[in-house]
Amino acid sequence: MRVVRLDAPRLLAEAGELAGLLAETVDGGASVGFLAPLDTAEAAAWWRERADAVAAGELTVWVAYDGRRPAGTVGLALPGKPNSRHRAEVVKLMVRRDARGRGLGRTLLTTAERAAEASGITLLHLDTESGSPAEHLYRSAGWIRAGAIPDYAADPHGVLRPTTLYYKRIGAARAAG
């Protein structure tokens, strides 16, 4: 398994393959911002829309490849406000069903954490559906639960679910704290 950081042209080129991963993730019940069933054309368009943010340095995307096919992805969304340049949000951590249980989620999460630390980020945050399998990954990787918000987002079937917020201090902040 190899993990590759995508630039904007490669993201555009991979949008079709990434659409399959996103559609499978949504159809599998993960709450990643879409309702099921997710059409792959809509998913590909969503990925293509991210290319400008990647080119502008507002979003970083990594893809894990199992051979030639994307097996997982993770992103870092970087805020542009002057008072928040020390933090980033972990977004769209997804792993194909047939690639789960082999540590790929942790590998992708660690990739994002290390890249953030290398770029001077000291605080990461994310949200995930409360009670989802992802919560175990985040807790076991040292993320701290900040709280939960009821009825935050609809799951892929349209049912409102709570979300749990997590954060993790990295780099200099971790050493000081």
mmCIF file of N, CA and C in Angstrom, residues 2 4 6-21 43-44 47-48 61 63 65 68-70:
data_model
loop_
_atom_site.group_PDB
_atom_site.id
_atom_site.type_symbol
_atom_site.label_atom_id
_atom_site.label_comp_id
_atom_site.label_asym_id
_atom_site.label_seq_id
_atom_site.Cartn_x
_atom_site.Cartn_y
_atom_site.Cartn_z
ATOM 1 N N ARG A 2 0.652 2.139 -0.910
ATOM 2 C CA ARG A 2 1.420 3.385 -0.930
ATOM 3 C C ARG A 2 0.461 4.562 -0.793
ATOM 4 N N VAL A 4 -0.057 8.615 -1.412
ATOM 5 C CA VAL A 4 0.424 9.666 -2.295
ATOM 6 C C VAL A 4 -0.351 10.953 -2.034
ATOM 7 N N LEU A 6 -1.860 14.209 -3.473
ATOM 8 C CA LEU A 6 -2.308 14.611 -4.795
ATOM 9 C C LEU A 6 -2.191 16.119 -4.992
ATOM 10 N N ASP A 7 -1.650 16.510 -6.140
ATOM 11 C CA ASP A 7 -1.724 17.920 -6.527
ATOM 12 C C ASP A 7 -3.032 18.091 -7.308
ATOM 13 N N ALA A 8 -3.348 19.324 -7.690
ATOM 14 C CA ALA A 8 -4.633 19.594 -8.340
ATOM 15 C C ALA A 8 -4.807 18.817 -9.648
ATOM 16 N N PRO A 9 -3.805 18.783 -10.551
ATOM 17 C CA PRO A 9 -4.000 18.018 -11.790
ATOM 18 C C PRO A 9 -4.238 16.526 -11.542
ATOM 19 N N ARG A 10 -3.521 15.966 -10.586
ATOM 20 C CA ARG A 10 -3.722 14.534 -10.311
ATOM 21 C C ARG A 10 -5.074 14.291 -9.657
ATOM 22 N N LEU A 11 -5.526 15.218 -8.811
ATOM 23 C CA LEU A 11 -6.858 15.089 -8.223
ATOM 24 C C LEU A 11 -7.913 15.076 -9.324
ATOM 25 N N LEU A 12 -7.784 15.967 -10.289
ATOM 26 C CA LEU A 12 -8.728 15.987 -11.410
ATOM 27 C C LEU A 12 -8.677 14.681 -12.188
ATOM 28 N N ALA A 13 -7.482 14.169 -12.408
ATOM 29 C CA ALA A 13 -7.321 12.923 -13.149
ATOM 30 C C ALA A 13 -7.893 11.724 -12.393
ATOM 31 N N GLU A 14 -7.837 11.759 -11.067
ATOM 32 C CA GLU A 14 -8.282 10.641 -10.235
ATOM 33 C C GLU A 14 -9.733 10.773 -9.785
ATOM 34 N N ALA A 15 -10.421 11.855 -10.160
ATOM 35 C CA ALA A 15 -11.769 12.121 -9.651
ATOM 36 C C ALA A 15 -12.723 10.953 -9.867
ATOM 37 N N GLY A 16 -12.639 10.300 -11.005
ATOM 38 C CA GLY A 16 -13.525 9.166 -11.271
ATOM 39 C C GLY A 16 -13.291 8.004 -10.320
ATOM 40 N N GLU A 17 -12.038 7.662 -10.086
ATOM 41 C CA GLU A 17 -11.715 6.580 -9.148
ATOM 42 C C GLU A 17 -12.079 6.954 -7.715
ATOM 43 N N LEU A 18 -11.811 8.200 -7.351
ATOM 44 C CA LEU A 18 -12.148 8.661 -6.007
ATOM 45 C C LEU A 18 -13.661 8.709 -5.807
ATOM 46 N N ALA A 19 -14.394 8.958 -6.886
ATOM 47 C CA ALA A 19 -15.859 8.955 -6.811
ATOM 48 C C ALA A 19 -16.377 7.588 -6.385
ATOM 49 N N GLY A 20 -15.764 6.546 -6.904
ATOM 50 C CA GLY A 20 -16.170 5.201 -6.503
ATOM 51 C C GLY A 20 -15.960 4.955 -5.023
ATOM 52 N N LEU A 21 -14.829 5.415 -4.507
ATOM 53 C CA LEU A 21 -14.544 5.283 -3.079
ATOM 54 C C LEU A 21 -15.565 6.062 -2.252
ATOM 55 N N ALA A 43 -20.446 12.327 -7.222
ATOM 56 C CA ALA A 43 -19.248 12.178 -6.390
ATOM 57 C C ALA A 43 -18.006 12.650 -7.138
ATOM 58 N N ALA A 44 -17.902 12.345 -8.413
ATOM 59 C CA ALA A 44 -16.752 12.791 -9.211
ATOM 60 C C ALA A 44 -16.746 14.307 -9.325
ATOM 61 N N TRP A 47 -15.378 15.778 -6.138
ATOM 62 C CA TRP A 47 -13.917 15.697 -6.081
ATOM 63 C C TRP A 47 -13.276 16.744 -6.990
ATOM 64 N N ARG A 48 -13.799 16.896 -8.215
ATOM 65 C CA ARG A 48 -13.238 17.897 -9.129
ATOM 66 C C ARG A 48 -13.338 19.311 -8.545
ATOM 67 N N VAL A 61 -4.789 16.600 0.066
ATOM 68 C CA VAL A 61 -5.455 15.303 -0.076
ATOM 69 C C VAL A 61 -4.406 14.225 -0.305
ATOM 70 N N VAL A 63 -4.056 9.935 -0.977
ATOM 71 C CA VAL A 63 -4.772 8.732 -1.389
ATOM 72 C C VAL A 63 -3.860 7.542 -1.147
ATOM 73 N N TYR A 65 -3.141 3.791 -2.229
ATOM 74 C CA TYR A 65 -3.399 2.925 -3.376
ATOM 75 C C TYR A 65 -3.089 1.488 -3.025
ATOM 76 N N ARG A 68 -3.395 -0.152 -8.276
ATOM 77 C CA ARG A 68 -3.697 1.086 -8.998
ATOM 78 C C ARG A 68 -4.975 1.745 -8.509
ATOM 79 N N ARG A 69 -5.714 1.091 -7.651
ATOM 80 C CA ARG A 69 -7.027 1.552 -7.215
ATOM 81 C C ARG A 69 -6.941 2.265 -5.866
ATOM 82 N N PRO A 70 -7.616 3.414 -5.709
ATOM 83 C CA PRO A 70 -7.638 4.064 -4.394
ATOM 84 C C PRO A 70 -8.323 3.177 -3.357
#
